[in-house]
CSV table of C-alpha atoms in Angstrom, one decimal:
chain,number,residue,atom,x,y,z
A,832,PRO,CA,11.7,55.1,21.3
A,833,VAL,CA,13.3,53.4,23.9
A,834,PRO,CA,14.1,49.6,23.6
A,835,LEU,CA,12.8,47.7,26.4
A,836,ASP,CA,12.9,44.0,27.0
A,837,LEU,CA,10.2,42.7,29.4
A,838,GLY,CA,11.7,39.1,29.3
A,839,ILE,CA,8.3,37.6,28.4
A,840,SER,CA,6.1,37.5,25.3
A,841,LYS,CA,3.0,38.9,25.6
A,842,PHE,CA,1.7,36.9,22.5
A,843,ASP,CA,2.5,33.7,20.7
A,844,LEU,CA,4.1,35.6,17.8
A,845,LEU,CA,4.6,39.3,17.8
A,846,TRP,CA,6.0,41.1,14.7
A,847,SER,CA,7.3,44.6,15.1
A,848,VAL,CA,8.4,46.4,11.8
A,849,ARG,CA,9.3,50.0,11.3
A,850,GLU,CA,11.1,52.4,8.9
A,851,ARG,CA,14.8,52.8,10.0
A,852,PRO,CA,15.2,56.5,10.9
A,853,GLY,CA,17.6,58.5,8.5
A,854,SER,CA,18.3,55.9,6.1
A,855,ALA,CA,16.5,53.4,3.8
A,856,GLY,CA,15.1,50.0,4.9
A,857,ILE,CA,13.1,48.7,7.7
A,858,HIS,CA,13.8,47.4,10.9
A,859,GLY,CA,12.2,44.6,12.7
A,860,ILE,CA,11.8,42.3,15.7
A,861,LEU,CA,10.0,39.2,16.1
A,862,GLU,CA,8.9,38.2,19.6
A,863,TYR,CA,7.9,34.8,20.6
A,864,SER,CA,6.6,32.5,23.1
A,865,ALA,CA,9.4,29.8,23.9
A,866,ASP,CA,6.8,27.4,25.2
A,867,LEU,CA,5.4,27.1,21.6
A,868,TYR,CA,8.4,27.8,19.3
A,869,ASP,CA,12.0,27.0,19.3
A,870,GLU,CA,14.6,29.3,18.1
A,871,ALA,CA,15.1,27.3,14.7
A,872,THR,CA,11.6,27.4,13.8
A,873,VAL,CA,11.3,31.3,14.3
A,874,ALA,CA,14.5,31.8,12.4
A,875,GLY,CA,12.9,30.0,9.5
A,876,LEU,CA,10.0,32.5,9.7
A,877,VAL,CA,12.3,35.5,9.6
A,878,ARG,CA,14.4,34.0,6.7
A,879,ARG,CA,11.0,33.6,4.7
A,880,LEU,CA,9.6,37.0,5.3
A,881,GLU,CA,12.9,38.4,4.5
A,882,ARG,CA,12.8,36.3,1.1
A,883,VAL,CA,9.6,37.6,0.3
A,884,LEU,CA,10.5,41.1,0.9
A,885,ARG,CA,13.6,41.0,-1.1
A,886,ALA,CA,11.6,39.3,-4.0
A,887,VAL,CA,8.7,41.7,-4.3
A,888,VAL,CA,11.3,44.8,-3.8
A,889,ALA,CA,13.3,43.4,-6.6
A,890,ASP,CA,10.4,42.9,-9.0
A,891,PRO,CA,7.2,44.6,-7.8
A,892,ASP,CA,5.0,43.3,-10.7
A,893,ARG,CA,5.6,39.9,-9.5
A,894,ARG,CA,2.8,38.0,-8.3
A,895,ILE,CA,2.7,36.9,-4.6
A,896,SER,CA,2.0,33.4,-5.6
A,897,GLY,CA,5.1,33.4,-7.7
A,898,VAL,CA,7.6,33.7,-4.6
A,899,ASP,CA,9.5,30.9,-3.7
A,900,LEU,CA,9.7,30.7,0.0
A,901,LEU,CA,12.1,27.6,0.0
A,902,GLN,CA,15.8,28.3,0.3
A,903,ASP,CA,18.2,26.2,-1.6
A,904,ASP,CA,19.1,23.9,1.6
A,905,GLU,CA,15.4,23.6,2.4
A,906,ARG,CA,14.5,22.7,-1.3
A,907,GLN,CA,17.0,20.0,-1.1
A,908,ARG,CA,16.0,18.7,2.3
A,909,VAL,CA,12.2,18.5,1.2
A,910,LEU,CA,12.5,17.4,-2.3
A,911,VAL,CA,15.5,15.2,-2.0
A,912,GLU,CA,16.8,14.0,1.5
A,913,TRP,CA,13.5,13.4,2.9
A,914,ASN,CA,12.5,11.4,-0.2
A,915,ASP,CA,15.8,9.5,-0.4
A,916,THR,CA,14.0,6.1,-0.6
A,917,ALA,CA,15.4,4.3,-3.9
A,918,ARG,CA,16.0,0.9,-3.0
A,919,GLN,CA,16.9,-2.0,-5.5
A,920,LEU,CA,13.9,-4.4,-5.0
A,921,PRO,CA,12.9,-7.1,-7.6
A,922,ARG,CA,10.4,-6.0,-10.3
A,923,THR,CA,8.8,-9.5,-9.9
A,924,PRO,CA,5.2,-10.4,-10.0
A,925,TRP,CA,3.7,-11.5,-6.6
A,926,PRO,CA,3.2,-15.4,-7.7
A,927,VAL,CA,6.7,-15.7,-8.5
A,928,LEU,CA,8.0,-14.4,-5.3
A,929,PHE,CA,5.5,-16.6,-3.3
A,930,GLU,CA,6.6,-19.6,-5.3
A,931,ALA,CA,10.4,-18.7,-4.2
A,932,ARG,CA,9.3,-18.4,-0.9
A,933,THR,CA,7.4,-21.6,-0.8
A,934,ALA,CA,10.6,-23.7,-2.3
A,935,ARG,CA,12.5,-22.5,1.0
A,936,ARG,CA,10.2,-23.8,3.5
A,937,PRO,CA,7.5,-25.9,1.9
A,938,ASP,CA,6.4,-27.4,5.3
A,939,ALA,CA,5.8,-24.3,7.1
A,940,ILE,CA,2.4,-23.5,7.9
A,941,ALA,CA,0.8,-20.6,5.4
A,942,VAL,CA,-2.7,-20.3,6.6
A,943,ARG,CA,-4.7,-21.2,9.6
A,944,HIS,CA,-8.3,-21.3,9.7
A,945,ASP,CA,-10.8,-22.7,12.1
A,946,GLY,CA,-8.3,-24.8,13.8
A,947,ASP,CA,-6.7,-26.3,10.8
A,948,GLY,CA,-3.4,-25.4,9.1
A,949,ILE,CA,-2.3,-25.8,5.7
A,950,GLY,CA,1.4,-25.6,4.3
A,951,TYR,CA,3.0,-23.5,1.7
A,952,ALA,CA,3.8,-26.6,-0.4
A,953,GLU,CA,-0.2,-27.6,-0.2
A,954,LEU,CA,-1.2,-23.9,-0.6
A,955,ASN,CA,0.8,-23.6,-3.7
A,956,ALA,CA,-0.2,-26.9,-5.1
A,957,ARG,CA,-4.0,-25.9,-5.0
A,958,ALA,CA,-3.4,-22.6,-6.2
A,959,ASN,CA,-1.5,-24.1,-9.3
A,960,ARG,CA,-4.2,-26.5,-10.0
A,961,LEU,CA,-6.7,-23.9,-9.9
A,962,ALA,CA,-4.9,-21.5,-12.0
A,963,ARG,CA,-4.6,-24.0,-14.8
A,964,TRP,CA,-8.5,-24.7,-14.6
A,965,LEU,CA,-8.9,-20.7,-14.8
A,966,LEU,CA,-6.5,-20.7,-17.8
A,967,ALA,CA,-8.6,-23.3,-19.4
A,968,HIS,CA,-11.7,-21.1,-19.1
A,969,GLY,CA,-10.1,-17.8,-20.3
A,970,ALA,CA,-8.2,-16.2,-17.5
A,971,GLY,CA,-5.1,-14.6,-18.2
A,972,PRO,CA,-3.1,-11.0,-18.1
A,973,GLU,CA,-5.7,-8.2,-18.5
A,974,THR,CA,-8.8,-10.1,-17.3
A,975,VAL,CA,-10.6,-9.9,-14.2
A,976,ILE,CA,-11.9,-12.6,-12.1
A,977,GLY,CA,-14.5,-12.2,-9.5
A,978,LEU,CA,-14.2,-13.9,-6.1
A,979,ALA,CA,-17.4,-14.2,-4.0
A,980,LEU,CA,-15.7,-16.4,-1.5
A,981,PRO,CA,-16.2,-16.7,2.3
A,982,ARG,CA,-13.0,-16.2,4.6
A,983,SER,CA,-11.2,-19.3,4.3
A,984,ALA,CA,-7.8,-21.2,3.3
A,985,GLU,CA,-9.7,-21.7,-0.2
A,986,LEU,CA,-10.1,-17.7,-0.5
A,987,VAL,CA,-6.4,-17.4,-0.4
A,988,ALA,CA,-5.6,-20.2,-2.7
A,989,ALA,CA,-8.3,-18.6,-5.0
A,990,VAL,CA,-6.3,-15.4,-4.9
A,991,LEU,CA,-3.2,-16.8,-5.5
A,992,ALA,CA,-4.7,-18.8,-8.6
A,993,VAL,CA,-5.9,-15.8,-10.1
A,994,VAL,CA,-2.5,-13.8,-10.0
A,995,LYS,CA,-0.6,-17.0,-11.1
A,996,THR,CA,-2.5,-16.7,-14.5
A,997,GLY,CA,-1.8,-13.2,-14.6
A,998,ALA,CA,-5.4,-12.0,-14.2
A,999,ALA,CA,-6.5,-9.6,-11.4
A,1000,TYR,CA,-8.8,-10.5,-8.8
A,1001,LEU,CA,-12.0,-8.9,-7.9
A,1002,SER,CA,-13.3,-9.3,-4.3
A,1003,ILE,CA,-17.2,-9.4,-3.9
A,1004,ASP,CA,-17.6,-10.1,-0.2
A,1005,PRO,CA,-20.4,-12.4,0.1
A,1006,ASP,CA,-22.0,-9.8,2.8
A,1007,LEU,CA,-22.0,-6.8,0.4
A,1008,PRO,CA,-25.4,-5.3,-0.4
A,1009,ALA,CA,-26.8,-6.6,-3.6
A,1010,ALA,CA,-26.8,-3.2,-5.3
A,1011,ARG,CA,-23.0,-2.7,-4.5
A,1012,ALA,CA,-22.4,-6.4,-5.9
A,1013,ARG,CA,-24.5,-5.5,-9.0
A,1014,PHE,CA,-22.7,-2.3,-9.6
A,1015,MET,CA,-19.2,-3.8,-9.1
A,1016,CYS,CA,-20.2,-6.4,-11.6
A,1017,ALA,CA,-21.3,-4.1,-14.3
A,1018,ASP,CA,-18.4,-1.8,-13.8
A,1019,ALA,CA,-15.6,-4.3,-13.7
A,1020,ALA,CA,-16.9,-6.9,-16.0
A,1021,PRO,CA,-15.4,-9.9,-14.7
A,1022,LEU,CA,-14.8,-12.8,-17.0
A,1023,TYR,CA,-16.5,-14.8,-14.3
A,1024,VAL,CA,-17.0,-15.1,-10.5
A,1025,LEU,CA,-15.9,-18.1,-8.4
A,1026,THR,CA,-18.2,-18.9,-5.4
A,1027,THR,CA,-19.2,-21.7,-3.1
A,1028,GLY,CA,-22.3,-22.6,-1.6
A,1029,THR,CA,-24.8,-19.4,-1.1
A,1030,SER,CA,-21.9,-17.0,-1.3
A,1031,GLY,CA,-22.8,-16.2,-4.9
A,1032,GLU,CA,-26.7,-15.4,-4.1
A,1033,ARG,CA,-26.0,-11.5,-4.6
A,1034,ILE,CA,-24.1,-11.9,-7.8
A,1035,PRO,CA,-26.3,-10.7,-10.6
A,1036,GLN,CA,-27.9,-13.7,-12.8
A,1037,GLU,CA,-26.4,-12.3,-16.0
A,1038,VAL,CA,-22.6,-12.7,-14.5
A,1039,PRO,CA,-21.4,-16.3,-15.1
A,1040,CYS,CA,-20.2,-18.0,-12.0
A,1041,HIS,CA,-18.5,-21.2,-11.0
A,1042,ARG,CA,-18.9,-22.8,-7.9
A,1043,LEU,CA,-15.8,-24.5,-6.6
A,1044,ASP,CA,-17.7,-27.0,-4.3
A,1045,ASP,CA,-19.2,-28.5,-7.3
A,1046,PRO,CA,-18.4,-32.0,-7.5
A,1047,ALA,CA,-17.7,-31.4,-11.4
A,1048,VAL,CA,-15.5,-28.3,-11.0
A,1049,ARG,CA,-13.7,-30.0,-8.1
A,1050,ALA,CA,-12.8,-32.9,-10.1
A,1051,GLU,CA,-11.7,-31.0,-12.8
A,1052,VAL,CA,-9.5,-28.8,-10.7
A,1053,GLU,CA,-7.9,-31.9,-9.2
A,1054,ARG,CA,-7.0,-33.4,-12.7
A,1055,HIS,CA,-4.6,-30.5,-13.4
A,1056,SER,CA,-1.0,-30.5,-12.6
A,1057,ALA,CA,0.2,-29.2,-9.0
A,1058,VAL,CA,3.6,-27.9,-10.3
A,1059,ASP,CA,4.3,-24.2,-10.8
A,1060,LEU,CA,3.0,-22.6,-14.1
A,1061,THR,CA,5.4,-21.4,-17.0
A,1062,ASP,CA,4.9,-18.4,-19.3
A,1063,ALA,CA,4.3,-20.9,-21.9
A,1064,GLU,CA,0.8,-21.8,-20.5
A,1065,ARG,CA,-0.4,-18.3,-20.3
A,1066,SER,CA,-1.6,-16.1,-23.1
A,1067,SER,CA,1.3,-13.9,-22.5
A,1068,PRO,CA,4.4,-13.8,-19.9
A,1069,LEU,CA,3.7,-12.5,-16.4
A,1070,ASP,CA,5.0,-8.9,-16.0
A,1071,ALA,CA,5.0,-6.4,-13.1
A,1072,SER,CA,3.1,-4.0,-14.9
A,1073,HIS,CA,0.0,-6.3,-15.1
A,1074,PRO,CA,-2.9,-5.6,-12.5
A,1075,ALA,CA,-2.9,-7.7,-9.6
A,1076,TYR,CA,-6.1,-6.9,-8.1
A,1077,LEU,CA,-9.1,-4.5,-8.7
A,1078,VAL,CA,-10.6,-3.1,-5.4
A,1079,TYR,CA,-13.3,-0.3,-5.2
A,1080,THR,CA,-13.1,3.1,-2.9
A,1081,SER,CA,-16.1,5.0,-1.9
A,1082,GLY,CA,-15.1,7.6,-4.4
A,1083,SER,CA,-14.7,11.2,-3.3
A,1084,THR,CA,-18.5,11.8,-4.7
A,1085,GLY,CA,-19.8,8.6,-2.9
A,1086,THR,CA,-19.9,6.8,-6.2
A,1087,PRO,CA,-17.8,3.7,-5.9
A,1088,LYS,CA,-14.7,3.6,-8.1
A,1089,GLY,CA,-12.4,0.7,-9.2
A,1090,VAL,CA,-8.7,1.0,-9.0
A,1091,GLN,CA,-6.6,-1.5,-10.7
A,1092,VAL,CA,-3.3,-2.3,-8.7
A,1093,THR,CA,-0.5,-3.6,-10.5
A,1094,HIS,CA,2.2,-6.0,-9.1
A,1095,GLN,CA,5.1,-3.4,-9.4
A,1096,GLY,CA,4.4,-1.9,-5.7
A,1097,LEU,CA,3.8,-5.1,-3.9
A,1098,ALA,CA,7.5,-6.1,-3.3
A,1099,GLY,CA,8.3,-2.8,-1.9
A,1100,LEU,CA,5.0,-3.0,0.3
A,1101,ALA,CA,5.9,-6.3,1.6
A,1102,VAL,CA,9.6,-5.5,2.4
A,1103,ALA,CA,8.6,-2.0,4.2
A,1104,HIS,CA,5.9,-3.5,6.5
A,1105,GLN,CA,8.1,-6.7,7.3
A,1106,GLU,CA,10.9,-4.6,8.3
A,1107,ALA,CA,8.7,-2.0,10.2
A,1108,LEU,CA,6.9,-4.7,12.2
A,1109,GLY,CA,9.9,-7.2,12.5
A,1110,LEU,CA,7.9,-9.7,10.9
A,1111,ASP,CA,9.6,-13.0,10.2
A,1112,ALA,CA,9.0,-16.6,9.2
A,1113,ASP,CA,8.1,-17.5,12.8
A,1114,ALA,CA,5.2,-14.5,12.9
A,1115,ARG,CA,1.4,-15.1,13.0
A,1116,VAL,CA,-0.5,-12.5,11.2
A,1117,LEU,CA,-4.3,-11.7,11.4
A,1118,GLN,CA,-6.1,-11.6,8.1
A,1119,PHE,CA,-8.4,-9.0,9.7
A,1120,ALA,CA,-9.7,-6.9,6.5
A,1121,SER,CA,-12.2,-8.1,4.1
A,1122,LEU,CA,-10.7,-8.7,0.7
A,1123,ASN,CA,-13.0,-5.7,-0.5
A,1124,PHE,CA,-10.5,-3.4,1.3
A,1125,ASP,CA,-7.0,-2.8,0.1
A,1126,ALA,CA,-5.6,-3.3,3.5
A,1127,SER,CA,-6.1,-6.9,3.0
A,1128,ALA,CA,-3.7,-6.9,0.1
A,1129,CYS,CA,-1.0,-5.8,2.4
A,1130,GLU,CA,-2.0,-8.5,5.0
A,1131,LEU,CA,-1.8,-11.3,2.4
A,1132,VAL,CA,1.6,-10.1,0.7
A,1133,MET,CA,3.6,-9.0,3.9
A,1134,THR,CA,2.8,-12.5,5.2
A,1135,LEU,CA,3.0,-15.1,2.4
A,1136,LEU,CA,6.2,-13.3,1.1
A,1137,ALA,CA,7.8,-13.6,4.7
A,1138,GLY,CA,7.0,-17.4,5.0
A,1139,ALA,CA,4.9,-16.6,8.1
A,1140,THR,CA,1.4,-17.8,9.1
A,1141,LEU,CA,-1.8,-15.9,7.9
A,1142,VAL,CA,-4.4,-16.4,10.5
A,1143,VAL,CA,-7.9,-16.2,8.7
A,1144,PRO,CA,-10.9,-15.9,10.9
A,1145,ARG,CA,-14.3,-16.9,10.7
A,1146,PRO,CA,-16.9,-14.1,10.0
A,1147,ASP,CA,-17.8,-14.3,13.8
A,1148,GLN,CA,-14.1,-13.7,14.8
A,1149,ILE,CA,-13.6,-10.3,13.3
A,1150,ILE,CA,-15.5,-8.7,16.2
A,1151,GLY,CA,-15.1,-7.7,19.7
A,1152,ASP,CA,-14.6,-10.7,21.9
A,1153,GLY,CA,-14.3,-13.1,18.8
A,1154,VAL,CA,-11.3,-11.4,18.0
A,1155,VAL,CA,-9.6,-11.5,21.4
A,1156,ALA,CA,-10.3,-14.9,21.7
A,1157,LEU,CA,-8.8,-15.9,18.0
A,1158,ILE,CA,-5.8,-13.8,18.9
A,1159,ASP,CA,-5.2,-15.9,22.0
A,1160,ARG,CA,-5.8,-19.4,20.6
A,1161,GLU,CA,-3.9,-19.0,17.5
A,1162,ARG,CA,-1.1,-16.8,19.3
A,1163,VAL,CA,-1.4,-13.9,16.7
A,1164,SER,CA,1.8,-11.9,16.9
A,1165,HIS,CA,1.0,-9.1,14.2
A,1166,ALA,CA,-1.8,-7.3,12.9
A,1167,MET,CA,-3.2,-4.4,11.3
A,1168,LEU,CA,-6.2,-2.9,13.2
A,1169,PRO,CA,-8.0,0.3,12.6
A,1170,PRO,CA,-7.9,2.7,15.6
A,1171,ALA,CA,-11.8,2.9,16.0
A,1172,PHE,CA,-11.8,-0.8,16.4
A,1173,ILE,CA,-8.8,-1.1,19.0
A,1174,ALA,CA,-10.4,1.7,21.1
A,1175,THR,CA,-13.0,-0.9,22.1
A,1176,LEU,CA,-10.7,-3.3,23.4
A,1177,ASP,CA,-8.2,-3.8,26.1
A,1178,PRO,CA,-4.5,-4.5,25.1
A,1179,ALA,CA,-3.9,-6.6,28.2
A,1180,THR,CA,-6.2,-9.3,26.6
A,1181,VAL,CA,-3.8,-9.7,23.8
A,1182,PRO,CA,-0.4,-10.4,25.2
A,1183,THR,CA,1.0,-12.4,22.2
A,1184,LEU,CA,0.2,-9.3,19.9
A,1185,ARG,CA,3.9,-8.2,19.7
A,1186,ALA,CA,3.6,-5.8,16.7
A,1187,LEU,CA,0.6,-3.8,15.2
A,1188,ILE,CA,-0.2,-1.2,12.4
A,1189,THR,CA,-3.1,1.1,12.5
A,1190,GLY,CA,-4.2,3.5,9.8
A,1191,GLY,CA,-7.4,4.4,7.8
A,1192,GLU,CA,-8.1,7.2,10.2
A,1193,ALA,CA,-6.6,9.2,12.7
A,1194,CYS,CA,-5.3,7.3,15.7
A,1195,PRO,CA,-6.5,9.3,19.0
A,1196,PRO,CA,-3.6,10.1,21.4
A,1197,ASP,CA,-5.0,8.1,24.3
A,1198,VAL,CA,-5.5,4.9,22.0
A,1199,ALA,CA,-1.8,5.4,21.0
A,1200,ALA,CA,-0.7,5.5,24.5
A,1201,ARG,CA,-2.7,2.4,25.6
A,1202,TRP,CA,-1.6,0.1,22.6
A,1203,SER,CA,2.0,1.2,22.2
A,1204,ARG,CA,2.9,0.2,26.0
A,1205,GLY,CA,4.7,-3.1,25.7
A,1206,ARG,CA,4.4,-3.6,21.7
A,1207,ARG,CA,5.8,-2.2,18.7
A,1208,MET,CA,3.2,0.3,17.3
A,1209,LEU,CA,3.2,2.2,13.9
A,1210,ASN,CA,0.7,4.3,12.1
A,1211,ALA,CA,0.4,3.8,8.3
A,1212,TYR,CA,-1.3,6.2,5.5
A,1213,GLY,CA,-1.8,5.7,1.8
A,1214,PRO,CA,-4.8,6.1,-0.7
A,1215,THR,CA,-5.7,2.9,-2.7
A,1216,GLU,CA,-3.9,4.2,-5.6
A,1217,SER,CA,-0.7,4.0,-3.8
A,1218,THR,CA,-0.8,0.2,-3.5
A,1219,VAL,CA,-2.2,0.4,0.1
A,1220,CYS,CA,0.4,2.3,2.0
A,1221,ALA,CA,2.8,5.4,1.0
A,1222,THR,CA,4.2,6.3,4.5
A,1223,LEU,CA,4.8,4.7,7.7
A,1224,SER,CA,5.5,6.4,11.1
A,1225,ALA,CA,8.5,5.4,13.5
A,1226,PRO,CA,7.1,3.2,16.5
A,1227,LEU,CA,4.7,5.3,18.5
A,1228,SER,CA,5.1,5.9,22.2
A,1229,GLY,CA,2.9,7.7,24.7
A,1230,GLU,CA,0.2,9.9,24.2
A,1231,ILE,CA,0.5,11.4,20.8
A,1232,ALA,CA,-1.4,12.2,17.8
A,1233,ALA,CA,0.1,9.6,15.6
A,1234,PRO,CA,1.8,11.1,12.5
A,1235,ILE,CA,1.6,9.4,9.3
A,1236,GLY,CA,5.4,9.0,9.0
A,1237,ARG,CA,7.9,9.0,6.2
A,1238,PRO,CA,7.6,7.3,2.5
A,1239,ILE,CA,8.3,3.7,2.2
A,1240,ALA,CA,10.6,2.4,-0.1
A,1241,ASN,CA,10.5,3.8,-3.9
A,1242,THR,CA,7.9,6.2,-2.8
A,1243,ARG,CA,8.2,10.1,-2.4
A,1244,VAL,CA,6.0,12.3,-0.6
A,1245,TYR,CA,5.8,16.2,-1.3
A,1246,VAL,CA,3.5,18.7,0.7
A,1247,LEU,CA,2.6,21.3,-2.0
A,1248,GLY,CA,0.9,24.8,-1.9
A,1249,PRO,CA,-0.8,26.6,-4.3
A,1250,GLY,CA,0.4,26.4,-7.7
A,1251,LEU,CA,1.9,23.1,-6.6
A,1252,ARG,CA,5.1,24.5,-5.3
A,1253,PRO,CA,6.5,22.8,-2.3
A,1254,VAL,CA,5.9,24.5,0.9
A,1255,PRO,CA,8.5,24.7,3.9
A,1256,ALA,CA,8.3,22.0,6.9
A,1257,GLY,CA,5.5,22.9,9.3
A,1258,VAL,CA,3.6,24.8,6.3
A,1259,VAL,CA,0.2,23.5,5.7
A,1260,GLY,CA,-0.2,22.2,2.2
A,1261,GLN,CA,-1.9,19.1,0.3
A,1262,LEU,CA,-0.1,15.8,0.1
A,1263,TYR,CA,1.0,14.4,-3.3
A,1264,LEU,CA,2.7,11.0,-3.8
A,1265,ALA,CA,5.0,9.6,-6.6
A,1266,GLY,CA,6.8,6.3,-7.1
A,1267,ALA,CA,6.5,2.9,-8.5
A,1268,GLY,CA,3.9,1.7,-6.2
A,1269,LEU,CA,1.3,4.2,-7.7
A,1270,ALA,CA,-1.7,2.9,-9.6
C-alpha cells in the first residue's frame, strides 16, 4: 500500500484501521471534515477509541458497558469544574427574606395592578394580618392552603400570608376545568380554599372555602396586627425545609402529579435570575405565568426579594396586544415569556423590555435572533422538582438554537449514559440534576 493524501475528506468521518505488517498491533488513521469537526474534538474521539481497545484487550471478559470512556482530566471537568456552583446563600425561608427587603425600602412600589400601586410596607402589612387570620383557622407548617383567586395584588398578599404561617399554597386557577380542580383538591387535601366573588365556583362543595371579600371575614382580618409574625405565634418555627408551595405538573403519564417545593432553593433561584437579568430595585417585572405554573414562583421571588415592582395583569392583558399595551403603559423592563408566545409578537413594540428569559420549550433560532437584538435574552431550563430552574444560558445572540446553559448556584448537572455513567462532552445522554433546590 502507498499512502496517498488527497487533501480532502470524502466523508464526515472516516476510520481506517489495519494490522501493522510484521508486528503486533494495529495502525489507524482518522480522516475528518474540517467544516464539521475541530482537531480537539477528533483527538478526543481517537483517545476514547484507544481507551476502549486497551480496556478490552487487558480484560477480554469485561462487558463493553463497563468500559469507562472518560479520562481523568475529562472526569474532573464534567463532574467537578463544570459543577463548581457552590455558593454561600442564606438558608432562610422566603417570608423572612421578604420582610428584610421590605425593611430596606418600605415605600417602594411592590405590586402594580390595573393602574394602582401598593408599596412594600402596605403589602407586608396586609399579608401579616391575613397570616394571623389563617393561623387562627388552623394554618401552619405542613398544611396546605388553596388559593382560588383572580390575578391581583390581593393574590400576591395571600401567597405571602400563607408562606408566613409556614403552610404551603396551592393555586387553583379560577379558569381551570372543574374536573382538574376536583382532582387537585382531592389529591392535595387543602385545609381550606381562599376565594373571592365567583372565583371559587369550580371548587368541590365538600372543600371548605373562605371568601376574602365577605364583610365578616374582612372585618376579622383587619382586627389582626400588621407587624411581622414571630415563631411563637406559629405551631412550629419556620424552616427552609418546609414546603412553600404545591404545584401540579402534567405528569409523564398524563395524570397530574403534585410536587411540594420547599423554601430551600428559592434564595438561590432569586439570586441566579437577578444576576442573570441585571434585575435591581428599579426593575418592573411582568407576572405573566399563572400561579398554576411553577414559573410564577420565580417571577414572585426574584422580584419581591430584589425590591422591584411586580406588574400583575388582568386576564385580558396576558394575550397578544393586551400584553404589548400593558408592557408599554407600565414600562415593564423584565419578563419571563415562553418562545411560542414571543414568536407571535414584534420586539419593536416593547422597547421598555430590556431583559427577557425564555423557557418551557425549545426556542427556535429565528425567535432568538429577533428578540436578542438590543436586549439581554437568556434561555432557562428546569423541571418543577428543581425549584423551577436548574440551568441558565449565557446571553443569546444571533440565530442560534438556544442552549439550556449551565447550572445555577448550588445546583449540579450531569449527562449520564447507560449504567448512569458520566459521558464525555458532546456525547448524547440523559440529564440528571442534584442540589439544594431539588424537591
